[in-house]
Amino acid sequence: MAAPIRTSDLIDEKKMISNIRRSWGLFYRNGSVVEIRIFLREAVRSNLWTGYGTTLSGYFDDVNAVTNLVVAIEKSVGPQATYITLNPVDKRLASRSYNRFTAAKRGEGASDKDVSRRAWLMIDFDPIRPEGIAATEAEVQESLERAELVHGELTVRGWPEPVFCFSGNGYHLDYCLDAGNTDLMRDLLRETLLGLQLQFSDKAKKTDLGSTIAEGQIGVKIDAGVFNAARIT
């Protein structure tokens, strides 16, 4: 298994450039168009994007444009988060903001119907904790161990090797697909994730703060809600 792609590598510019190029090469075919969304800490104006707002959106098919702009924005304003669609979108969407970023309003991003094909299945291992709380090192380690367990089980069942990724609060396994974006495929992926969740997730209880687990224990759940085609990560 290749070394995990770690979003924490984005802290260092050289690692950031390497991480972006490596990720692009692993996840996207030549000619694929994907949407990238950047969430700013506050609305500001800049010559790095068009418009004014806290959410930036762009449609890219050029890794050089992605690298140059994402690195420049990271250095300039230190955004809150950067996300990308795992699956490629309809190339016509590029006319909205082609290889550049534009301030976008809520709901203006790519939707499930805009995805051209199902390229990936993401199995996300999320440490169980109150909402808005970063995972501890121990929780991240538990997420890693659960991901490795599921990876081993699926390998025995004949699944191919996944891309192994670290998100900052946990790990996810991304399995390559080559399928249509159909209702049947959506339902199949949802049922697959629900089955894995049932088999490999720890039980949590609901509180006013969200899902949690008994004090002194560490739990991990598989997120069964990431089956939608336009999922960003």
CSV table of C-alpha atoms in Angstrom, one decimal:
chain,number,residue,atom,x,y,z
A,1,MET,CA,0.0,0.0,0.0
A,2,ALA,CA,1.3,3.4,-0.9
A,3,ALA,CA,2.0,6.0,1.9
A,4,PRO,CA,-1.2,7.8,2.9
A,5,ILE,CA,-2.0,11.2,1.3
A,6,ARG,CA,-2.0,13.5,4.3
A,7,THR,CA,-3.8,16.9,4.1
A,8,SER,CA,-1.5,18.0,7.0
A,9,ASP,CA,1.3,18.1,4.4
A,10,LEU,CA,-0.3,21.2,3.0
A,11,ILE,CA,1.4,23.2,5.9
A,12,ASP,CA,4.7,23.0,4.0
A,13,GLU,CA,4.7,24.6,0.5
A,14,LYS,CA,6.9,22.1,-1.1
A,15,LYS,CA,4.9,19.2,0.4
A,16,MET,CA,1.7,21.0,-0.6
A,17,ILE,CA,2.8,21.2,-4.2
A,18,SER,CA,3.9,17.5,-4.2
A,19,ASN,CA,0.7,16.5,-2.4
A,20,ILE,CA,-1.6,18.2,-5.0
A,21,ARG,CA,0.2,16.8,-8.0
A,22,ARG,CA,0.3,13.3,-6.5
A,23,SER,CA,-3.4,13.4,-5.6
A,24,TRP,CA,-4.3,14.7,-9.0
A,25,GLY,CA,-2.4,11.9,-10.7
A,26,LEU,CA,-4.0,9.3,-8.6
A,27,PHE,CA,-7.6,10.4,-8.7
A,28,TYR,CA,-8.2,12.0,-12.1
A,29,ARG,CA,-7.9,11.0,-15.7
A,30,ASN,CA,-6.5,13.4,-18.3
A,31,GLY,CA,-9.3,15.7,-19.4
A,32,SER,CA,-11.4,15.2,-16.3
A,33,VAL,CA,-13.1,18.4,-14.9
A,34,VAL,CA,-13.6,18.6,-11.1
A,35,GLU,CA,-14.9,21.3,-8.8
A,36,ILE,CA,-12.7,22.7,-6.1
A,37,ARG,CA,-14.3,24.7,-3.2
A,38,ILE,CA,-12.3,26.8,-0.8
A,39,PHE,CA,-13.9,28.1,2.4
A,40,LEU,CA,-12.4,31.4,3.6
A,41,ARG,CA,-12.3,32.5,7.2
A,42,GLU,CA,-13.9,35.8,6.2
A,43,ALA,CA,-15.1,37.5,3.0
A,44,VAL,CA,-12.2,39.4,1.4
A,45,ARG,CA,-11.3,40.6,-2.1
A,46,SER,CA,-8.2,39.4,-3.9
A,47,ASN,CA,-6.8,39.3,-7.4
A,48,LEU,CA,-6.6,35.5,-6.9
A,49,TRP,CA,-10.3,35.1,-7.4
A,50,THR,CA,-13.3,37.0,-8.8
A,51,GLY,CA,-16.1,38.4,-6.6
A,52,TYR,CA,-16.6,38.7,-2.8
A,53,GLY,CA,-17.7,36.0,-0.4
A,54,THR,CA,-16.6,33.3,2.0
A,55,THR,CA,-16.8,30.4,-0.5
A,56,LEU,CA,-14.8,30.1,-3.6
A,57,SER,CA,-15.6,27.7,-6.4
A,58,GLY,CA,-13.7,26.7,-9.6
A,59,TYR,CA,-13.8,24.0,-12.2
A,60,PHE,CA,-10.4,22.6,-13.2
A,61,ASP,CA,-8.9,20.3,-15.7
A,62,ASP,CA,-5.3,21.6,-15.4
A,63,VAL,CA,-3.2,20.5,-12.5
A,64,ASN,CA,-0.8,23.4,-13.0
A,65,ALA,CA,-3.6,25.9,-12.6
A,66,VAL,CA,-4.8,24.1,-9.5
A,67,THR,CA,-1.4,24.0,-7.9
A,68,ASN,CA,-0.6,27.6,-8.6
A,69,LEU,CA,-3.9,29.0,-7.3
A,70,VAL,CA,-4.4,26.7,-4.3
A,71,VAL,CA,-0.9,27.4,-3.1
A,72,ALA,CA,-1.1,31.1,-3.6
A,73,ILE,CA,-4.5,31.3,-1.8
A,74,GLU,CA,-3.1,29.2,1.1
A,75,LYS,CA,-0.1,31.6,1.4
A,76,SER,CA,-2.3,34.7,1.0
A,77,VAL,CA,-5.2,34.1,3.3
A,78,GLY,CA,-4.8,30.7,5.0
A,79,PRO,CA,-8.4,29.5,4.2
A,80,GLN,CA,-10.4,27.4,6.6
A,81,ALA,CA,-10.6,24.4,4.3
A,82,THR,CA,-10.2,23.3,0.7
A,83,TYR,CA,-12.3,20.5,-0.8
A,84,ILE,CA,-12.6,18.8,-4.2
A,85,THR,CA,-15.1,16.5,-5.9
A,86,LEU,CA,-13.9,12.9,-5.9
A,87,ASN,CA,-15.9,12.2,-9.1
A,88,PRO,CA,-15.5,14.2,-12.3
A,89,VAL,CA,-18.3,16.5,-13.3
A,90,ASP,CA,-20.0,17.5,-16.6
A,91,LYS,CA,-17.3,19.4,-18.6
A,92,ARG,CA,-19.9,22.1,-19.5
A,93,LEU,CA,-19.8,23.3,-15.8
A,94,ALA,CA,-16.3,24.6,-16.5
A,95,SER,CA,-17.9,27.6,-18.2
A,96,ARG,CA,-18.9,28.8,-14.7
A,97,SER,CA,-15.3,29.4,-13.6
A,98,TYR,CA,-12.8,27.6,-15.8
A,99,ASN,CA,-9.4,27.0,-14.2
A,100,ARG,CA,-10.0,29.9,-11.8
A,101,PHE,CA,-11.9,30.7,-8.6
A,102,THR,CA,-15.0,32.8,-8.3
A,103,ALA,CA,-16.9,33.7,-5.1
A,104,ALA,CA,-20.0,31.4,-5.0
A,105,LYS,CA,-23.3,31.6,-3.2
A,106,ARG,CA,-24.7,28.7,-1.2
A,107,GLY,CA,-26.1,25.9,-3.5
A,108,GLU,CA,-24.1,27.1,-6.6
A,109,GLY,CA,-21.7,24.1,-6.6
A,110,ALA,CA,-21.9,20.9,-8.5
A,111,SER,CA,-24.8,18.7,-7.6
A,112,ASP,CA,-25.2,14.9,-7.9
A,113,LYS,CA,-26.9,15.2,-11.3
A,114,ASP,CA,-23.8,17.1,-12.6
A,115,VAL,CA,-21.4,14.2,-12.0
A,116,SER,CA,-20.4,12.5,-15.3
A,117,ARG,CA,-19.4,9.1,-13.9
A,118,ARG,CA,-18.8,7.3,-10.6
A,119,ALA,CA,-15.0,7.1,-10.4
A,120,TRP,CA,-14.6,6.4,-6.6
A,121,LEU,CA,-16.1,4.9,-3.6
A,122,MET,CA,-15.0,6.5,-0.3
A,123,ILE,CA,-15.1,4.6,2.9
A,124,ASP,CA,-14.6,7.2,5.7
A,125,PHE,CA,-13.5,6.3,9.2
A,126,ASP,CA,-14.6,9.0,11.5
A,127,PRO,CA,-13.7,9.1,15.2
A,128,ILE,CA,-16.8,9.3,17.4
A,129,ARG,CA,-16.7,12.7,19.2
A,130,PRO,CA,-18.9,15.7,19.8
A,131,GLU,CA,-19.5,17.9,16.8
A,132,GLY,CA,-17.0,20.7,16.2
A,133,ILE,CA,-14.2,19.0,18.2
A,134,ALA,CA,-11.0,18.0,16.5
A,135,ALA,CA,-9.9,14.4,16.8
A,136,THR,CA,-7.1,13.6,19.3
A,137,GLU,CA,-4.0,11.7,18.3
A,138,ALA,CA,-5.4,8.6,20.0
A,139,GLU,CA,-8.7,8.9,18.0
A,140,VAL,CA,-6.8,9.4,14.8
A,141,GLN,CA,-4.7,6.3,15.5
A,142,GLU,CA,-7.9,4.3,16.2
A,143,SER,CA,-9.3,5.5,12.8
A,144,LEU,CA,-6.1,4.3,11.2
A,145,GLU,CA,-6.3,0.9,12.8
A,146,ARG,CA,-9.9,0.5,11.8
A,147,ALA,CA,-9.2,1.5,8.2
A,148,GLU,CA,-6.4,-1.1,8.1
A,149,LEU,CA,-8.7,-3.7,9.5
A,150,VAL,CA,-11.4,-3.1,6.9
A,151,HIS,CA,-8.7,-2.8,4.1
A,152,GLY,CA,-7.5,-6.3,5.1
A,153,GLU,CA,-11.0,-7.8,5.2
A,154,LEU,CA,-12.0,-6.3,1.8
A,155,THR,CA,-8.7,-7.5,0.2
A,156,VAL,CA,-9.5,-11.1,1.3
A,157,ARG,CA,-12.9,-10.6,-0.4
A,158,GLY,CA,-11.2,-9.7,-3.6
A,159,TRP,CA,-11.4,-5.9,-3.6
A,160,PRO,CA,-8.6,-4.0,-5.4
A,161,GLU,CA,-6.1,-1.9,-3.6
A,162,PRO,CA,-7.5,1.5,-2.5
A,163,VAL,CA,-5.9,4.9,-2.2
A,164,PHE,CA,-5.3,5.4,1.5
A,165,CYS,CA,-5.9,9.0,2.7
A,166,PHE,CA,-5.6,11.0,5.9
A,167,SER,CA,-8.0,13.9,6.2
A,168,GLY,CA,-6.8,15.6,9.4
A,169,ASN,CA,-9.4,14.0,11.8
A,170,GLY,CA,-9.3,10.4,10.5
A,171,TYR,CA,-8.6,8.2,7.5
A,172,HIS,CA,-10.5,7.1,4.4
A,173,LEU,CA,-10.1,4.4,1.8
A,174,ASP,CA,-10.9,5.3,-1.8
A,175,TYR,CA,-11.7,2.5,-4.1
A,176,CYS,CA,-11.5,3.1,-7.9
A,177,LEU,CA,-14.7,2.5,-9.8
A,178,ASP,CA,-15.7,3.0,-13.5
A,179,ALA,CA,-19.5,3.2,-13.3
A,180,GLY,CA,-22.3,5.3,-14.5
A,181,ASN,CA,-23.9,7.9,-12.3
A,182,THR,CA,-27.2,6.1,-12.1
A,183,ASP,CA,-29.9,5.6,-9.3
A,184,LEU,CA,-29.0,1.9,-9.3
A,185,MET,CA,-25.3,2.6,-8.6
A,186,ARG,CA,-26.2,5.2,-6.0
A,187,ASP,CA,-28.3,2.7,-4.1
A,188,LEU,CA,-25.7,0.0,-4.5
A,189,LEU,CA,-23.0,2.2,-3.0
A,190,ARG,CA,-25.3,3.3,-0.2
A,191,GLU,CA,-26.1,-0.3,0.8
A,192,THR,CA,-22.4,-1.2,0.6
A,193,LEU,CA,-21.5,1.6,3.1
A,194,LEU,CA,-24.5,0.7,5.3
A,195,GLY,CA,-23.3,-2.9,5.4
A,196,LEU,CA,-19.7,-1.9,6.3
A,197,GLN,CA,-21.0,0.5,8.9
A,198,LEU,CA,-23.1,-2.3,10.5
A,199,GLN,CA,-20.1,-4.7,10.6
A,200,PHE,CA,-17.2,-2.4,11.5
A,201,SER,CA,-18.6,0.7,13.4
A,202,ASP,CA,-18.6,1.1,17.1
A,203,LYS,CA,-22.0,2.0,18.7
A,204,ALA,CA,-22.4,5.5,19.8
A,205,LYS,CA,-25.1,7.3,21.8
A,206,LYS,CA,-26.7,10.6,20.8
A,207,THR,CA,-26.3,13.7,23.1
A,208,ASP,CA,-27.0,17.4,22.7
A,209,LEU,CA,-23.5,17.7,21.3
A,210,GLY,CA,-24.0,15.0,18.7
A,211,SER,CA,-22.7,11.4,18.6
A,212,THR,CA,-20.3,10.4,21.5
A,213,ILE,CA,-19.1,7.4,23.2
A,214,ALA,CA,-18.4,6.4,26.9
A,215,GLU,CA,-15.8,8.5,28.6
A,216,GLY,CA,-12.3,6.8,28.5
A,217,GLN,CA,-13.2,4.9,25.4
A,218,ILE,CA,-12.4,5.5,21.7
A,219,GLY,CA,-14.9,4.7,19.0
A,220,VAL,CA,-14.9,4.9,15.2
A,221,LYS,CA,-17.8,4.9,12.8
A,222,ILE,CA,-17.9,4.4,9.1
A,223,ASP,CA,-19.8,7.3,7.6
A,224,ALA,CA,-22.6,5.8,5.5
A,225,GLY,CA,-23.7,9.2,4.2
A,226,VAL,CA,-20.9,9.7,1.7
A,227,PHE,CA,-22.5,7.8,-1.1
A,228,ASN,CA,-23.7,10.9,-3.0
A,229,ALA,CA,-22.1,11.4,-6.4
A,230,ALA,CA,-21.0,15.0,-5.8
A,231,ARG,CA,-19.4,14.4,-2.5
A,232,ILE,CA,-16.5,16.7,-1.7
A,233,THR,CA,-13.5,15.7,0.3
